[in-house]
Amino acid sequence: MTPAPTTMPPPHTPSTHAQSPASPHTSPHTSRAPLLIVSDVDGTLIDERGQLPCTPVALRALLAALAAARGAPVLVALASSRTMRELTVLQRALGLYGPCIAEDGALLGVDVGRRGAVPFGVEQHDHIDVTDDPAWTAITNAGRRTLALQSFAVDSAALDRMMNDCSAFQHADVRRLGAAEWKSLGFRTPASVRRALAARHHSILLDPEVLDVDALNTLHDFTARQALQLRRGGRWLTLTAASGKGAALRALRHNARLDGVPPLIVAVGNEENDISLLAEADLRFVIRNPHRGPHESLASLPGAVVLSPEGPGGWIDMLNRLHLVAT
């Protein structure tokens, strides 16, 4: 689902406690390190109506200004329960190309070859070299881009077999929804449904709203007995064997270089399925949910900064705070 751009909200004044979040990875020269901003999507970068905190052009300008202020490259990666196909389509709409952590950490994709992600603040950069790394098991094309993929989970068919005897799973499986139901949930075209479902290879989306408390508890218990993971991200539950977005980010950290230098990793998220992502990052930012406030487990991570505005407006607040550190 492609987000519709909106006007940019007014800038927010950064607070001083955001200048030095604690992290075991942080170097004493963080103000000049390249930045890799790894962002959750739904509820973090875009709101429940699919809208950004500003237009894509304005967002790219803010990132370019941050790179100029730091004197170092800035690259944005997306980390979501969405599929790889959904994320690459979203990146094209935003004009923001970078690594993708898809299906709640089950799949990592990075650009290889001559076309792909170019960070703000640098004309050319070292591509991630996966030529001789057996962990990268597949190559796929996303438009003009070529992505190397690394999987961290069994495929969806295996998940189906493992969960086949759970009636709550069968009832909540969103693959059973009809076209009218998908449209009511904001999926405007058959293509958007295909990107969300047919392109989902290592996870299954479940709708907890159709389950009562007992059925939901049954689902969680059955999932735990199968040693699978069931995490909330926005409306949906994502069923996968992956341990979370953090493991994929750890693999990305191992390979990533921006302008030949290992980047400082910034993570921003808003939900339960972002806990491992933020825990793996150097700098951690928490988006407030408009209905529930900041997620308690995210806010309690060491050095985590809870951003002032609710929803995607917090993304602009994060950039302002990073800009303050750089100047």
mmCIF file of C-alpha atoms in Angstrom:
data_model
loop_
_atom_site.group_PDB
_atom_site.id
_atom_site.type_symbol
_atom_site.label_atom_id
_atom_site.label_comp_id
_atom_site.label_asym_id
_atom_site.label_seq_id
_atom_site.Cartn_x
_atom_site.Cartn_y
_atom_site.Cartn_z
ATOM 1 C CA MET A 1 0.000 0.000 0.000
ATOM 2 C CA THR A 2 1.686 3.197 -1.197
ATOM 3 C CA PRO A 3 1.478 6.030 1.326
ATOM 4 C CA ALA A 4 -0.091 9.319 0.319
ATOM 5 C CA PRO A 5 2.189 12.258 1.136
ATOM 6 C CA THR A 6 1.020 15.038 3.396
ATOM 7 C CA THR A 7 2.353 18.422 4.348
ATOM 8 C CA MET A 8 5.304 18.514 6.698
ATOM 9 C CA PRO A 9 4.561 19.322 10.330
ATOM 10 C CA PRO A 10 6.519 22.129 11.996
ATOM 11 C CA PRO A 11 9.944 21.162 13.357
ATOM 12 C CA HIS A 12 10.170 20.089 16.969
ATOM 13 C CA THR A 13 12.770 21.344 19.372
ATOM 14 C CA PRO A 14 15.178 18.540 20.300
ATOM 15 C CA SER A 15 15.823 17.879 23.954
ATOM 16 C CA THR A 16 19.332 17.641 25.335
ATOM 17 C CA HIS A 17 18.979 14.097 26.665
ATOM 18 C CA ALA A 18 18.899 12.808 23.075
ATOM 19 C CA GLN A 19 22.470 13.862 22.408
ATOM 20 C CA SER A 20 24.220 10.817 23.822
ATOM 21 C CA PRO A 21 22.051 7.701 24.130
ATOM 22 C CA ALA A 22 23.968 4.910 25.819
ATOM 23 C CA SER A 23 25.037 1.955 23.708
ATOM 24 C CA PRO A 24 27.813 -0.627 23.835
ATOM 25 C CA HIS A 25 28.521 -0.008 20.136
ATOM 26 C CA THR A 26 28.843 3.786 20.233
ATOM 27 C CA SER A 27 32.264 5.191 19.354
ATOM 28 C CA PRO A 28 33.671 8.464 20.718
ATOM 29 C CA HIS A 29 33.420 9.961 17.212
ATOM 30 C CA THR A 30 29.756 9.273 16.488
ATOM 31 C CA SER A 31 29.126 12.789 15.167
ATOM 32 C CA ARG A 32 31.250 12.009 12.103
ATOM 33 C CA ALA A 33 30.383 8.351 11.576
ATOM 34 C CA PRO A 34 28.200 7.405 8.603
ATOM 35 C CA LEU A 35 24.603 6.797 9.653
ATOM 36 C CA LEU A 36 22.439 3.829 8.773
ATOM 37 C CA ILE A 37 18.901 4.693 9.893
ATOM 38 C CA VAL A 38 16.863 1.485 10.191
ATOM 39 C CA SER A 39 13.187 2.318 10.409
ATOM 40 C CA ASP A 40 10.037 0.392 11.084
ATOM 41 C CA VAL A 41 7.307 1.326 8.593
ATOM 42 C CA ASP A 42 3.715 1.163 9.836
ATOM 43 C CA GLY A 43 3.041 3.551 12.685
ATOM 44 C CA THR A 44 6.629 4.793 12.512
ATOM 45 C CA LEU A 45 7.395 6.153 9.050
ATOM 46 C CA ILE A 46 3.782 6.123 7.836
ATOM 47 C CA ASP A 47 0.562 6.355 9.824
ATOM 48 C CA GLU A 48 -2.497 4.107 9.802
ATOM 49 C CA ARG A 49 -3.842 5.991 6.764
ATOM 50 C CA GLY A 50 -0.618 5.403 4.836
ATOM 51 C CA GLN A 51 0.572 9.000 5.154
ATOM 52 C CA LEU A 52 4.114 10.257 5.653
ATOM 53 C CA PRO A 53 5.178 13.012 8.054
ATOM 54 C CA CYS A 54 6.088 15.104 4.980
ATOM 55 C CA THR A 55 6.369 14.748 1.220
ATOM 56 C CA PRO A 56 8.995 12.337 -0.147
ATOM 57 C CA VAL A 57 10.872 15.300 -1.638
ATOM 58 C CA ALA A 58 10.957 17.066 1.732
ATOM 59 C CA LEU A 59 12.026 13.864 3.479
ATOM 60 C CA ARG A 60 14.934 13.374 1.093
ATOM 61 C CA ALA A 61 15.932 17.019 1.573
ATOM 62 C CA LEU A 62 15.997 16.566 5.347
ATOM 63 C CA LEU A 63 18.200 13.487 5.022
ATOM 64 C CA ALA A 64 20.544 15.295 2.642
ATOM 65 C CA ALA A 65 20.779 18.190 5.105
ATOM 66 C CA LEU A 66 21.613 15.762 7.908
ATOM 67 C CA ALA A 67 24.381 14.202 5.812
ATOM 68 C CA ALA A 68 25.773 17.653 5.033
ATOM 69 C CA ALA A 69 25.700 18.664 8.706
ATOM 70 C CA ARG A 70 27.489 15.483 9.753
ATOM 71 C CA GLY A 71 29.927 15.506 6.862
ATOM 72 C CA ALA A 72 29.211 11.794 6.499
ATOM 73 C CA PRO A 73 26.866 9.560 4.481
ATOM 74 C CA VAL A 74 23.326 8.790 5.645
ATOM 75 C CA LEU A 75 21.390 5.768 4.382
ATOM 76 C CA VAL A 76 17.863 4.621 5.274
ATOM 77 C CA ALA A 77 16.893 0.958 5.608
ATOM 78 C CA LEU A 78 13.364 -0.329 6.206
ATOM 79 C CA ALA A 79 12.508 -3.055 8.729
ATOM 80 C CA SER A 80 8.942 -4.313 8.757
ATOM 81 C CA SER A 81 6.572 -7.244 8.895
ATOM 82 C CA ARG A 82 5.758 -6.316 5.288
ATOM 83 C CA THR A 83 7.117 -8.446 2.452
ATOM 84 C CA MET A 84 10.294 -7.678 0.531
ATOM 85 C CA ARG A 85 8.159 -6.817 -2.480
ATOM 86 C CA GLU A 86 6.072 -4.348 -0.474
ATOM 87 C CA LEU A 87 9.185 -2.682 0.911
ATOM 88 C CA THR A 88 10.925 -2.260 -2.445
ATOM 89 C CA VAL A 89 7.752 -0.771 -3.939
ATOM 90 C CA LEU A 90 7.547 1.635 -0.992
ATOM 91 C CA GLN A 91 11.215 2.561 -1.382
ATOM 92 C CA ARG A 92 10.650 3.389 -5.032
ATOM 93 C CA ALA A 93 7.675 5.604 -4.139
ATOM 94 C CA LEU A 94 9.744 7.430 -1.525
ATOM 95 C CA GLY A 95 12.930 7.641 -3.568
ATOM 96 C CA LEU A 96 14.739 6.098 -0.590
ATOM 97 C CA TYR A 97 16.751 3.038 -1.563
ATOM 98 C CA GLY A 98 18.557 0.910 0.989
ATOM 99 C CA PRO A 99 18.608 -2.476 2.710
ATOM 100 C CA CYS A 100 15.321 -4.144 3.651
ATOM 101 C CA ILE A 101 14.487 -6.335 6.627
ATOM 102 C CA ALA A 102 11.218 -7.996 5.658
ATOM 103 C CA GLU A 103 8.631 -10.331 7.174
ATOM 104 C CA ASP A 104 9.483 -9.362 10.745
ATOM 105 C CA GLY A 105 13.141 -10.295 10.431
ATOM 106 C CA ALA A 106 12.729 -13.467 8.381
ATOM 107 C CA LEU A 107 14.417 -11.987 5.303
ATOM 108 C CA LEU A 108 17.222 -9.484 4.687
ATOM 109 C CA GLY A 109 17.833 -7.909 1.286
ATOM 110 C CA VAL A 110 20.781 -5.742 0.252
ATOM 111 C CA ASP A 111 21.698 -4.111 -3.038
ATOM 112 C CA VAL A 112 24.451 -5.638 -5.121
ATOM 113 C CA GLY A 113 25.830 -4.553 -8.474
ATOM 114 C CA ARG A 114 26.034 -1.104 -9.984
ATOM 115 C CA ARG A 115 22.435 0.031 -9.453
ATOM 116 C CA GLY A 116 20.944 0.373 -6.016
ATOM 117 C CA ALA A 117 21.188 2.325 -2.818
ATOM 118 C CA VAL A 118 23.328 5.462 -2.812
ATOM 119 C CA PRO A 119 23.524 7.191 0.568
ATOM 120 C CA PHE A 120 22.882 10.876 1.022
ATOM 121 C CA GLY A 121 26.165 12.767 1.208
ATOM 122 C CA VAL A 122 28.307 10.559 -1.036
ATOM 123 C CA GLU A 123 28.469 10.093 -4.795
ATOM 124 C CA GLN A 124 29.662 6.486 -4.734
ATOM 125 C CA HIS A 125 30.023 3.892 -2.028
ATOM 126 C CA ASP A 126 31.179 0.343 -1.491
ATOM 127 C CA HIS A 127 28.456 -2.175 -2.221
ATOM 128 C CA ILE A 128 28.029 -5.018 0.220
ATOM 129 C CA ASP A 129 30.136 -7.898 -1.040
ATOM 130 C CA VAL A 130 28.256 -11.177 -0.705
ATOM 131 C CA THR A 131 29.939 -13.018 -3.568
ATOM 132 C CA ASP A 132 31.673 -15.621 -1.426
ATOM 133 C CA ASP A 133 29.307 -15.624 1.541
ATOM 134 C CA PRO A 134 27.144 -18.787 1.591
ATOM 135 C CA ALA A 135 24.661 -17.115 3.958
ATOM 136 C CA TRP A 136 23.277 -15.125 1.014
ATOM 137 C CA THR A 137 21.253 -17.777 -0.727
ATOM 138 C CA ALA A 138 19.289 -15.960 -3.409
ATOM 139 C CA ILE A 139 19.418 -13.085 -5.859
ATOM 140 C CA THR A 140 16.270 -11.268 -6.924
ATOM 141 C CA ASN A 141 15.469 -8.299 -9.138
ATOM 142 C CA ALA A 142 13.405 -5.383 -7.845
ATOM 143 C CA GLY A 143 12.901 -3.123 -10.828
ATOM 144 C CA ARG A 144 16.369 -1.973 -11.841
ATOM 145 C CA ARG A 145 17.831 -3.129 -8.554
ATOM 146 C CA THR A 146 19.472 -6.462 -7.819
ATOM 147 C CA LEU A 147 19.120 -7.706 -4.253
ATOM 148 C CA ALA A 148 20.987 -10.454 -2.459
ATOM 149 C CA LEU A 149 18.783 -12.190 0.103
ATOM 150 C CA GLN A 150 19.519 -13.892 3.398
ATOM 151 C CA SER A 151 16.811 -15.939 5.114
ATOM 152 C CA PHE A 152 16.487 -16.439 8.863
ATOM 153 C CA ALA A 153 13.411 -18.700 8.968
ATOM 154 C CA VAL A 154 11.648 -21.701 7.464
ATOM 155 C CA ASP A 155 9.216 -21.087 4.631
ATOM 156 C CA SER A 156 5.481 -20.469 4.919
ATOM 157 C CA ALA A 157 4.588 -23.994 3.812
ATOM 158 C CA ALA A 158 6.465 -25.385 6.810
ATOM 159 C CA LEU A 159 4.628 -22.960 9.083
ATOM 160 C CA ASP A 160 1.311 -24.166 7.663
ATOM 161 C CA ARG A 161 2.186 -27.771 8.439
ATOM 162 C CA MET A 162 3.270 -26.933 11.978
ATOM 163 C CA MET A 163 0.095 -24.954 12.721
ATOM 164 C CA ASN A 164 -2.390 -27.105 10.823
ATOM 165 C CA ASP A 165 -4.079 -28.522 13.932
ATOM 166 C CA CYS A 166 -4.738 -25.126 15.539
ATOM 167 C CA SER A 167 -8.277 -23.920 14.812
ATOM 168 C CA ALA A 168 -7.500 -20.400 16.066
ATOM 169 C CA PHE A 169 -4.719 -20.180 13.486
ATOM 170 C CA GLN A 170 -7.064 -21.283 10.725
ATOM 171 C CA HIS A 171 -9.639 -18.691 11.751
ATOM 172 C CA ALA A 172 -7.165 -15.793 11.990
ATOM 173 C CA ASP A 173 -5.222 -16.559 8.801
ATOM 174 C CA VAL A 174 -5.675 -13.462 6.614
ATOM 175 C CA ARG A 175 -5.127 -15.470 3.435
ATOM 176 C CA ARG A 176 -8.754 -16.542 3.845
ATOM 177 C CA LEU A 177 -10.083 -12.989 3.501
ATOM 178 C CA GLY A 178 -12.119 -12.028 0.450
ATOM 179 C CA ALA A 179 -11.473 -9.090 -1.875
ATOM 180 C CA ALA A 180 -14.057 -6.872 -0.167
ATOM 181 C CA GLU A 181 -12.493 -7.489 3.242
ATOM 182 C CA TRP A 182 -9.024 -6.632 1.971
ATOM 183 C CA LYS A 183 -10.322 -3.416 0.446
ATOM 184 C CA SER A 184 -11.944 -2.443 3.738
ATOM 185 C CA LEU A 185 -8.531 -2.842 5.389
ATOM 186 C CA GLY A 186 -6.951 -0.329 3.016
ATOM 187 C CA PHE A 187 -5.560 -2.603 0.301
ATOM 188 C CA ARG A 188 -6.843 -0.717 -2.713
ATOM 189 C CA THR A 189 -5.848 -3.041 -5.558
ATOM 190 C CA PRO A 190 -5.367 -6.765 -6.220
ATOM 191 C CA ALA A 191 -1.678 -5.991 -6.790
ATOM 192 C CA SER A 192 -1.323 -4.635 -3.248
ATOM 193 C CA VAL A 193 -2.883 -7.839 -1.893
ATOM 194 C CA ARG A 194 -0.483 -9.957 -3.964
ATOM 195 C CA ARG A 195 2.472 -7.989 -2.610
ATOM 196 C CA ALA A 196 1.229 -8.572 0.936
ATOM 197 C CA LEU A 197 0.346 -12.264 0.565
ATOM 198 C CA ALA A 198 1.693 -14.006 -2.531
ATOM 199 C CA ALA A 199 5.105 -12.405 -1.983
ATOM 200 C CA ARG A 200 5.189 -13.594 1.656
ATOM 201 C CA HIS A 201 7.597 -16.533 1.776
ATOM 202 C CA HIS A 202 8.718 -16.955 5.406
ATOM 203 C CA SER A 203 5.813 -15.739 7.537
ATOM 204 C CA ILE A 204 2.026 -15.727 7.813
ATOM 205 C CA LEU A 205 -0.145 -12.757 8.752
ATOM 206 C CA LEU A 206 -2.873 -13.324 11.321
ATOM 207 C CA ASP A 207 -5.704 -11.008 12.339
ATOM 208 C CA PRO A 208 -6.116 -11.021 16.146
ATOM 209 C CA GLU A 209 -9.282 -8.919 15.880
ATOM 210 C CA VAL A 210 -11.303 -11.979 14.806
ATOM 211 C CA LEU A 211 -10.325 -13.987 17.907
ATOM 212 C CA ASP A 212 -11.776 -13.800 21.386
ATOM 213 C CA VAL A 213 -9.493 -13.871 24.426
ATOM 214 C CA ASP A 214 -9.604 -17.653 24.832
ATOM 215 C CA ALA A 215 -8.853 -18.299 21.166
ATOM 216 C CA LEU A 216 -6.006 -15.788 21.228
ATOM 217 C CA ASN A 217 -4.494 -17.503 24.266
ATOM 218 C CA THR A 218 -4.855 -20.852 22.523
ATOM 219 C CA LEU A 219 -3.051 -19.461 19.495
ATOM 220 C CA HIS A 220 -0.168 -18.153 21.610
ATOM 221 C CA ASP A 221 0.135 -21.446 23.507
ATOM 222 C CA PHE A 222 0.114 -23.543 20.339
ATOM 223 C CA THR A 223 2.696 -21.279 18.713
ATOM 224 C CA ALA A 224 4.990 -21.538 21.728
ATOM 225 C CA ARG A 225 4.789 -25.344 21.687
ATOM 226 C CA GLN A 226 5.926 -25.277 18.066
ATOM 227 C CA ALA A 227 8.875 -23.012 19.003
ATOM 228 C CA LEU A 228 7.569 -20.334 16.645
ATOM 229 C CA GLN A 229 7.338 -16.576 17.121
ATOM 230 C CA LEU A 230 4.107 -14.578 17.162
ATOM 231 C CA ARG A 231 4.607 -10.819 17.400
ATOM 232 C CA ARG A 232 2.272 -7.855 17.160
ATOM 233 C CA GLY A 233 3.005 -5.150 14.616
ATOM 234 C CA GLY A 234 0.167 -2.662 14.192
ATOM 235 C CA ARG A 235 -3.104 -4.470 13.478
ATOM 236 C CA TRP A 236 -1.519 -7.791 12.557
ATOM 237 C CA LEU A 237 0.231 -10.666 14.234
ATOM 238 C CA THR A 238 3.148 -12.095 12.273
ATOM 239 C CA LEU A 239 3.837 -15.809 12.626
ATOM 240 C CA THR A 240 7.395 -16.809 11.778
ATOM 241 C CA ALA A 241 10.291 -18.937 12.926
ATOM 242 C CA ALA A 242 12.590 -15.894 12.823
ATOM 243 C CA SER A 243 13.779 -14.562 16.167
ATOM 244 C CA GLY A 244 13.016 -10.977 15.139
ATOM 245 C CA LYS A 245 14.316 -7.973 13.249
ATOM 246 C CA GLY A 246 17.369 -7.753 15.488
ATOM 247 C CA ALA A 247 19.036 -10.879 14.086
ATOM 248 C CA ALA A 248 18.701 -9.526 10.549
ATOM 249 C CA LEU A 249 20.109 -6.175 11.662
ATOM 250 C CA ARG A 250 23.036 -7.976 13.279
ATOM 251 C CA ALA A 251 23.795 -9.661 9.945
ATOM 252 C CA LEU A 252 23.474 -6.322 8.173
ATOM 253 C CA ARG A 253 25.862 -4.699 10.646
ATOM 254 C CA HIS A 254 28.413 -7.416 9.877
ATOM 255 C CA ASN A 255 28.388 -6.567 6.156
ATOM 256 C CA ALA A 256 27.481 -2.895 5.920
ATOM 257 C CA ARG A 257 29.968 -0.239 4.849
ATOM 258 C CA LEU A 258 29.126 3.332 3.854
ATOM 259 C CA ASP A 259 31.910 5.033 1.944
ATOM 260 C CA GLY A 260 34.146 2.222 3.188
ATOM 261 C CA VAL A 261 33.357 2.821 6.880
ATOM 262 C CA PRO A 262 31.167 0.754 9.247
ATOM 263 C CA PRO A 263 28.118 2.922 9.986
ATOM 264 C CA LEU A 264 26.613 3.991 13.260
ATOM 265 C CA ILE A 265 23.227 2.278 13.356
ATOM 266 C CA VAL A 266 20.132 4.246 14.348
ATOM 267 C CA ALA A 267 16.881 2.323 14.862
ATOM 268 C CA VAL A 268 13.392 3.740 15.244
ATOM 269 C CA GLY A 269 10.182 1.833 15.944
ATOM 270 C CA ASN A 270 6.914 1.814 17.824
ATOM 271 C CA GLU A 271 5.703 -1.723 18.520
ATOM 272 C CA GLU A 272 6.463 -5.042 20.176
ATOM 273 C CA ASN A 273 8.110 -6.414 17.043
ATOM 274 C CA ASP A 274 10.672 -3.577 17.128
ATOM 275 C CA ILE A 275 12.202 -4.549 20.486
ATOM 276 C CA SER A 276 15.032 -6.676 19.084
ATOM 277 C CA LEU A 277 15.646 -4.106 16.331
ATOM 278 C CA LEU A 278 16.236 -1.263 18.761
ATOM 279 C CA ALA A 279 18.195 -3.490 21.127
ATOM 280 C CA GLU A 280 20.702 -4.214 18.351
ATOM 281 C CA ALA A 281 21.172 -0.548 17.361
ATOM 282 C CA ASP A 282 23.657 2.059 18.566
ATOM 283 C CA LEU A 283 21.078 4.839 18.894
ATOM 284 C CA ARG A 284 17.465 4.011 19.759
ATOM 285 C CA PHE A 285 14.373 6.121 19.126
ATOM 286 C CA VAL A 286 10.810 5.266 20.120
ATOM 287 C CA ILE A 287 7.718 6.538 18.286
ATOM 288 C CA ARG A 288 4.631 7.223 20.401
ATOM 289 C CA ASN A 289 1.499 5.339 19.439
ATOM 290 C CA PRO A 290 -1.337 7.907 19.058
ATOM 291 C CA HIS A 291 -3.694 5.695 21.075
ATOM 292 C CA ARG A 292 -1.431 4.022 23.651
ATOM 293 C CA GLY A 293 1.642 6.206 23.969
ATOM 294 C CA PRO A 294 5.172 4.764 23.782
ATOM 295 C CA HIS A 295 5.555 0.998 24.037
ATOM 296 C CA GLU A 296 6.808 0.297 27.548
ATOM 297 C CA SER A 297 9.363 -2.339 26.531
ATOM 298 C CA LEU A 298 10.864 -0.054 23.886
ATOM 299 C CA ALA A 299 11.008 2.957 26.184
ATOM 300 C CA SER A 300 12.808 0.909 28.850
ATOM 301 C CA LEU A 301 15.697 -0.116 26.580
ATOM 302 C CA PRO A 302 19.030 1.426 27.673
ATOM 303 C CA GLY A 303 19.526 4.844 26.111
ATOM 304 C CA ALA A 304 16.184 4.787 24.294
ATOM 305 C CA VAL A 305 14.820 8.232 23.431
ATOM 306 C CA VAL A 306 11.038 8.600 23.352
ATOM 307 C CA LEU A 307 10.252 11.125 20.638
ATOM 308 C CA SER A 308 7.927 14.018 21.383
ATOM 309 C CA PRO A 309 5.318 13.866 18.581
ATOM 310 C CA GLU A 310 3.001 10.921 18.117
ATOM 311 C CA GLY A 311 3.201 8.716 15.047
ATOM 312 C CA PRO A 312 5.326 9.562 12.008
ATOM 313 C CA GLY A 313 5.823 13.137 13.189
ATOM 314 C CA GLY A 314 8.349 11.567 15.528
ATOM 315 C CA TRP A 315 10.480 10.732 12.489
ATOM 316 C CA ILE A 316 11.064 14.447 11.901
ATOM 317 C CA ASP A 317 11.826 14.891 15.594
ATOM 318 C CA MET A 318 14.430 12.114 15.315
ATOM 319 C CA LEU A 319 16.114 13.822 12.351
ATOM 320 C CA ASN A 320 16.142 17.108 14.260
ATOM 321 C CA ARG A 321 17.826 15.426 17.217
ATOM 322 C CA LEU A 322 20.414 13.725 15.008
ATOM 323 C CA HIS A 323 21.039 17.065 13.310
ATOM 324 C CA LEU A 324 21.612 18.678 16.703
ATOM 325 C CA VAL A 325 24.228 16.055 17.584
ATOM 326 C CA ALA A 326 26.033 16.760 14.305
ATOM 327 C CA THR A 327 26.260 20.541 14.735
#
